[in-house]
Amino acid sequence: MDPAATVEPSRLARFANSLRASLRLGLDVALPPLCPGCRDLVTDNGLCPACWSKLAFIAPPYCPRLGIPFAYDPGPGIVSMQAIADPPAYQRARAAVRYDDVARKLVQAFKYGDRLDLGPLLGRWMTRAGHELLDGADALVPVPLHWRRLWARRFNQSAALAEVISAASGVAVAHAPLRRVKATAQQVGLSRAERATNVQGAFRVDAAAKAEVTGRRLILIDDVLTSGATSDACARALLRAGAAQVDVLVFARVVDAARTPI
Ligand SMILES: [Zn+2]
């Protein structure tokens, strides 16, 4: 039997959230705020002006499917070559910022550096970037961690972001439907093809959770979209279980600077 099946995901999420809240409370009292980009002292829990100016927010025009920015506006409904050549299983993806140096530091501080207080900031930016997707969506589905990684890291960053987006948008979080049944190797350093193989069969919708999925419009929530392999594997699992549509909302996505955008 898969050990993950013995732990109910929503209970884990609640535990992670309460842990998160108590940690954040402790940090606010104990430490002066540091900029997560450069570790300079700042007056609030955000970025310093220098790092803020380097953060690359994604704004229109962008590919309506992949959300990657266009160099110029090709007109309504025109999708990128990438979306035509290699269409993802999900319908639309949106990201708040490009995954560059500052964005990476923000994500790492949030995920590994005890900067859990960054969640509300990142989540609000995601809510703004995903307004088209959130309009009419039935539920947010955080990309799950394998239980072993959740244990090691103490909280699921995607679930934490989903809670912020839910509070800001009114779209509920569905914690139960998606389960990571394979402890995949880290995607870092793998090629695009290796990433796709790595996450193959890694996600599953339990029969008991199908009611949360069937016929519903879902938005997958994750911190970073790199090759899109993880989002694609999650979307496939949800669509196989009968989801009407799956969109993807992330904080940061890799934008290939060398690629001709249209
Ligand atoms: Zn800074």
XYZ file of C-alpha atoms and ligand atoms in Angstrom:
263
model
C 0.000 0.000 0.000
C 1.179 3.470 -0.805
C 2.041 5.139 2.549
C 0.702 8.466 1.255
C -2.776 6.937 1.244
C -2.724 6.780 5.049
C -2.501 10.574 5.363
C -5.482 12.585 4.231
C -4.163 15.485 2.088
C -6.575 18.103 3.447
C -5.496 17.289 7.005
C -1.878 17.686 5.978
C -2.690 21.014 4.343
C -4.434 22.250 7.481
C -1.482 21.167 9.571
C 0.927 22.918 7.185
C -1.122 26.088 7.286
C -1.291 26.269 11.070
C 2.425 25.558 11.275
C 2.997 28.291 8.739
C 0.949 30.796 10.713
C 2.798 30.095 13.966
C 6.195 30.299 12.255
C 5.295 33.588 10.626
C 4.160 34.993 13.951
C 7.505 34.066 15.508
C 9.533 35.580 12.695
C 7.697 38.897 12.753
C 8.601 39.359 16.377
C 12.160 38.095 16.186
C 13.670 39.523 12.996
C 13.849 42.839 11.143
C 12.586 42.386 7.581
C 15.220 41.714 4.920
C 14.750 42.096 1.184
C 14.421 38.516 -0.135
C 16.263 39.567 -3.312
C 19.456 41.050 -1.811
C 19.070 40.717 1.995
C 19.243 44.482 2.568
C 17.108 45.807 5.395
C 13.669 46.938 4.270
C 10.883 48.771 6.087
C 8.140 46.267 5.223
C 8.053 42.586 4.262
C 8.563 43.178 0.549
C 11.334 43.823 -1.940
C 13.735 46.775 -1.757
C 13.258 49.399 -4.529
C 16.298 48.110 -6.507
C 15.061 44.492 -6.591
C 11.494 45.624 -7.207
C 12.612 47.509 -10.338
C 14.334 44.334 -11.633
C 11.287 42.108 -11.219
C 9.823 41.474 -14.708
C 6.013 41.410 -14.502
C 4.329 39.732 -17.468
C 1.779 42.011 -19.115
C -0.159 41.818 -22.409
C 0.439 41.149 -25.231
C 1.055 37.469 -24.528
C 0.128 34.104 -26.050
C -3.466 33.418 -24.951
C -2.625 29.731 -24.374
C 0.855 29.668 -22.854
C 0.931 33.173 -21.378
C 4.434 33.826 -22.741
C 4.913 37.507 -23.625
C 4.906 38.612 -27.263
C 7.360 41.241 -28.503
C 4.459 42.967 -30.274
C 0.684 42.523 -30.391
C -0.248 40.054 -33.182
C -3.977 40.750 -32.724
C -6.703 38.906 -30.820
C -6.684 35.095 -30.684
C -3.236 34.607 -32.237
C -1.313 31.957 -30.323
C 2.456 31.387 -30.233
C 4.249 28.924 -32.524
C 5.208 27.013 -29.412
C 1.532 26.517 -28.501
C 0.793 25.212 -32.018
C 3.868 22.986 -32.316
C 3.666 21.487 -28.832
C 0.181 22.092 -27.377
C -0.052 21.410 -23.637
C -2.797 19.318 -21.999
C -3.886 22.389 -20.022
C -5.960 25.071 -21.698
C -4.247 28.300 -20.577
C -1.263 29.226 -18.437
C -0.611 32.557 -16.733
C 2.332 33.748 -14.657
C 2.871 36.914 -12.640
C 6.553 37.362 -13.521
C 9.371 36.005 -15.650
C 11.543 33.482 -13.846
C 14.765 35.484 -13.628
C 17.305 36.175 -10.909
C 15.076 38.199 -8.569
C 12.067 35.899 -9.082
C 14.224 32.854 -8.295
C 15.460 34.421 -5.057
C 11.891 35.279 -4.060
C 10.718 31.715 -4.699
C 13.686 30.180 -2.875
C 13.272 32.490 0.122
C 9.588 31.556 0.272
C 10.131 27.817 -0.230
C 13.317 27.053 1.669
C 14.304 30.203 3.542
C 11.602 30.597 6.171
C 10.203 33.635 4.356
C 6.671 32.300 4.597
C 5.524 35.905 5.027
C 6.116 36.346 1.268
C 3.092 34.127 0.493
C 0.484 36.918 0.572
C 2.601 39.134 -1.709
C 3.258 36.396 -4.301
C -0.353 35.209 -4.099
C -1.746 38.680 -4.715
C 0.435 39.106 -7.812
C -0.759 35.702 -9.026
C -4.401 36.669 -8.447
C -3.906 39.716 -10.649
C -2.091 37.741 -13.371
C -4.763 35.020 -13.350
C -7.922 37.153 -13.362
C -9.135 35.724 -16.716
C -8.721 32.161 -15.414
C -10.262 32.860 -12.011
C -13.365 34.326 -13.621
C -15.704 31.318 -13.767
C -13.309 28.750 -12.291
C -14.768 26.132 -9.924
C -11.720 25.331 -7.812
C -7.984 25.819 -7.299
C -5.862 22.661 -7.210
C -2.366 23.058 -5.688
C 0.294 20.881 -7.297
C 0.926 18.309 -4.557
C 4.274 17.367 -3.065
C 5.056 13.740 -2.385
C 4.403 13.092 1.331
C 8.120 12.528 1.944
C 9.035 15.928 0.540
C 6.153 17.586 2.374
C 7.533 16.029 5.547
C 11.032 17.391 4.874
C 9.949 20.863 3.797
C 7.125 21.181 6.351
C 4.711 22.893 3.989
C 3.517 22.827 0.395
C 4.287 26.186 -1.182
C 1.621 25.657 -3.879
C -1.078 25.028 -1.263
C -0.003 28.154 0.645
C -0.250 30.248 -2.555
C -3.639 28.689 -3.398
C -4.999 29.791 0.012
C -3.997 33.416 -0.661
C -5.491 33.347 -4.172
C -8.672 31.754 -2.823
C -9.076 34.479 -0.190
C -8.548 37.202 -2.811
C -10.718 35.695 -5.567
C -13.411 33.705 -3.749
C -12.554 30.536 -5.733
C -12.346 27.571 -3.333
C -9.285 25.376 -2.879
C -9.718 21.659 -3.576
C -6.910 19.897 -1.697
C -7.993 16.327 -2.156
C -8.241 15.547 -5.880
C -4.628 15.298 -6.968
C -2.089 13.036 -5.333
C 1.596 12.633 -6.127
C 2.035 8.870 -6.139
C 5.651 8.833 -7.274
C 8.492 10.599 -5.448
C 10.024 12.138 -8.557
C 13.639 13.233 -8.770
C 14.184 16.995 -8.676
C 13.495 18.519 -12.093
C 16.505 20.848 -11.793
C 19.212 20.045 -14.350
C 17.017 17.751 -16.460
C 16.319 18.270 -20.167
C 12.791 18.927 -21.405
C 12.337 15.270 -22.447
C 13.797 13.985 -19.174
C 11.430 16.209 -17.204
C 8.431 14.784 -19.056
C 9.597 11.184 -18.388
C 10.361 12.036 -14.750
C 6.775 13.076 -13.960
C 5.043 10.428 -16.107
C 2.497 8.599 -13.958
C 3.479 10.704 -10.944
C -0.006 12.136 -10.333
C -3.317 10.418 -9.771
C -6.895 11.360 -8.949
C -8.366 9.028 -6.336
C -11.730 7.467 -7.175
C -13.162 8.982 -3.976
C -12.176 12.485 -5.086
C -13.647 12.296 -8.598
C -16.699 14.346 -7.608
C -14.343 17.293 -6.982
C -13.063 16.975 -10.550
C -15.749 15.698 -12.932
C -17.207 18.410 -15.128
C -15.395 21.192 -13.264
C -13.155 24.024 -14.408
C -9.971 23.767 -12.388
C -6.888 25.934 -11.998
C -3.620 24.244 -11.092
C -1.521 26.364 -8.736
C 2.271 26.112 -8.599
C 5.185 28.403 -7.774
C 7.238 28.035 -10.962
C 6.604 26.748 -14.482
C 9.827 25.632 -16.163
C 9.317 23.155 -19.020
C 5.630 22.749 -18.156
C 6.097 18.970 -17.697
C 4.718 18.926 -14.124
C 1.696 21.094 -14.998
C 1.060 18.950 -18.055
C 1.186 15.686 -16.071
C -1.207 17.129 -13.453
C -3.571 18.434 -16.150
C -3.614 15.025 -17.859
C -4.514 13.263 -14.616
C -7.342 15.736 -13.906
C -8.693 15.573 -17.474
C -8.599 11.754 -17.404
C -10.709 11.954 -14.243
C -13.284 14.041 -16.115
C -12.319 17.695 -15.469
C -14.063 20.013 -17.951
C -11.015 22.280 -18.249
C -7.657 22.741 -16.565
C -5.779 26.055 -16.527
C -2.448 26.774 -14.856
C -1.512 29.754 -12.661
C 2.065 30.129 -11.407
C 4.073 32.873 -9.761
C 6.965 32.756 -12.249
C 7.555 31.084 -15.577
C 10.634 30.541 -17.679
C 10.516 32.658 -20.823
C 13.022 31.504 -23.410
C 14.727 34.736 -24.459
C 16.372 33.069 -27.474
C 13.087 31.848 -28.948
C 11.285 33.968 -31.524
C 8.044 34.706 -29.709
C 5.614 34.474 -32.644
Zn 16.724 43.919 -2.673
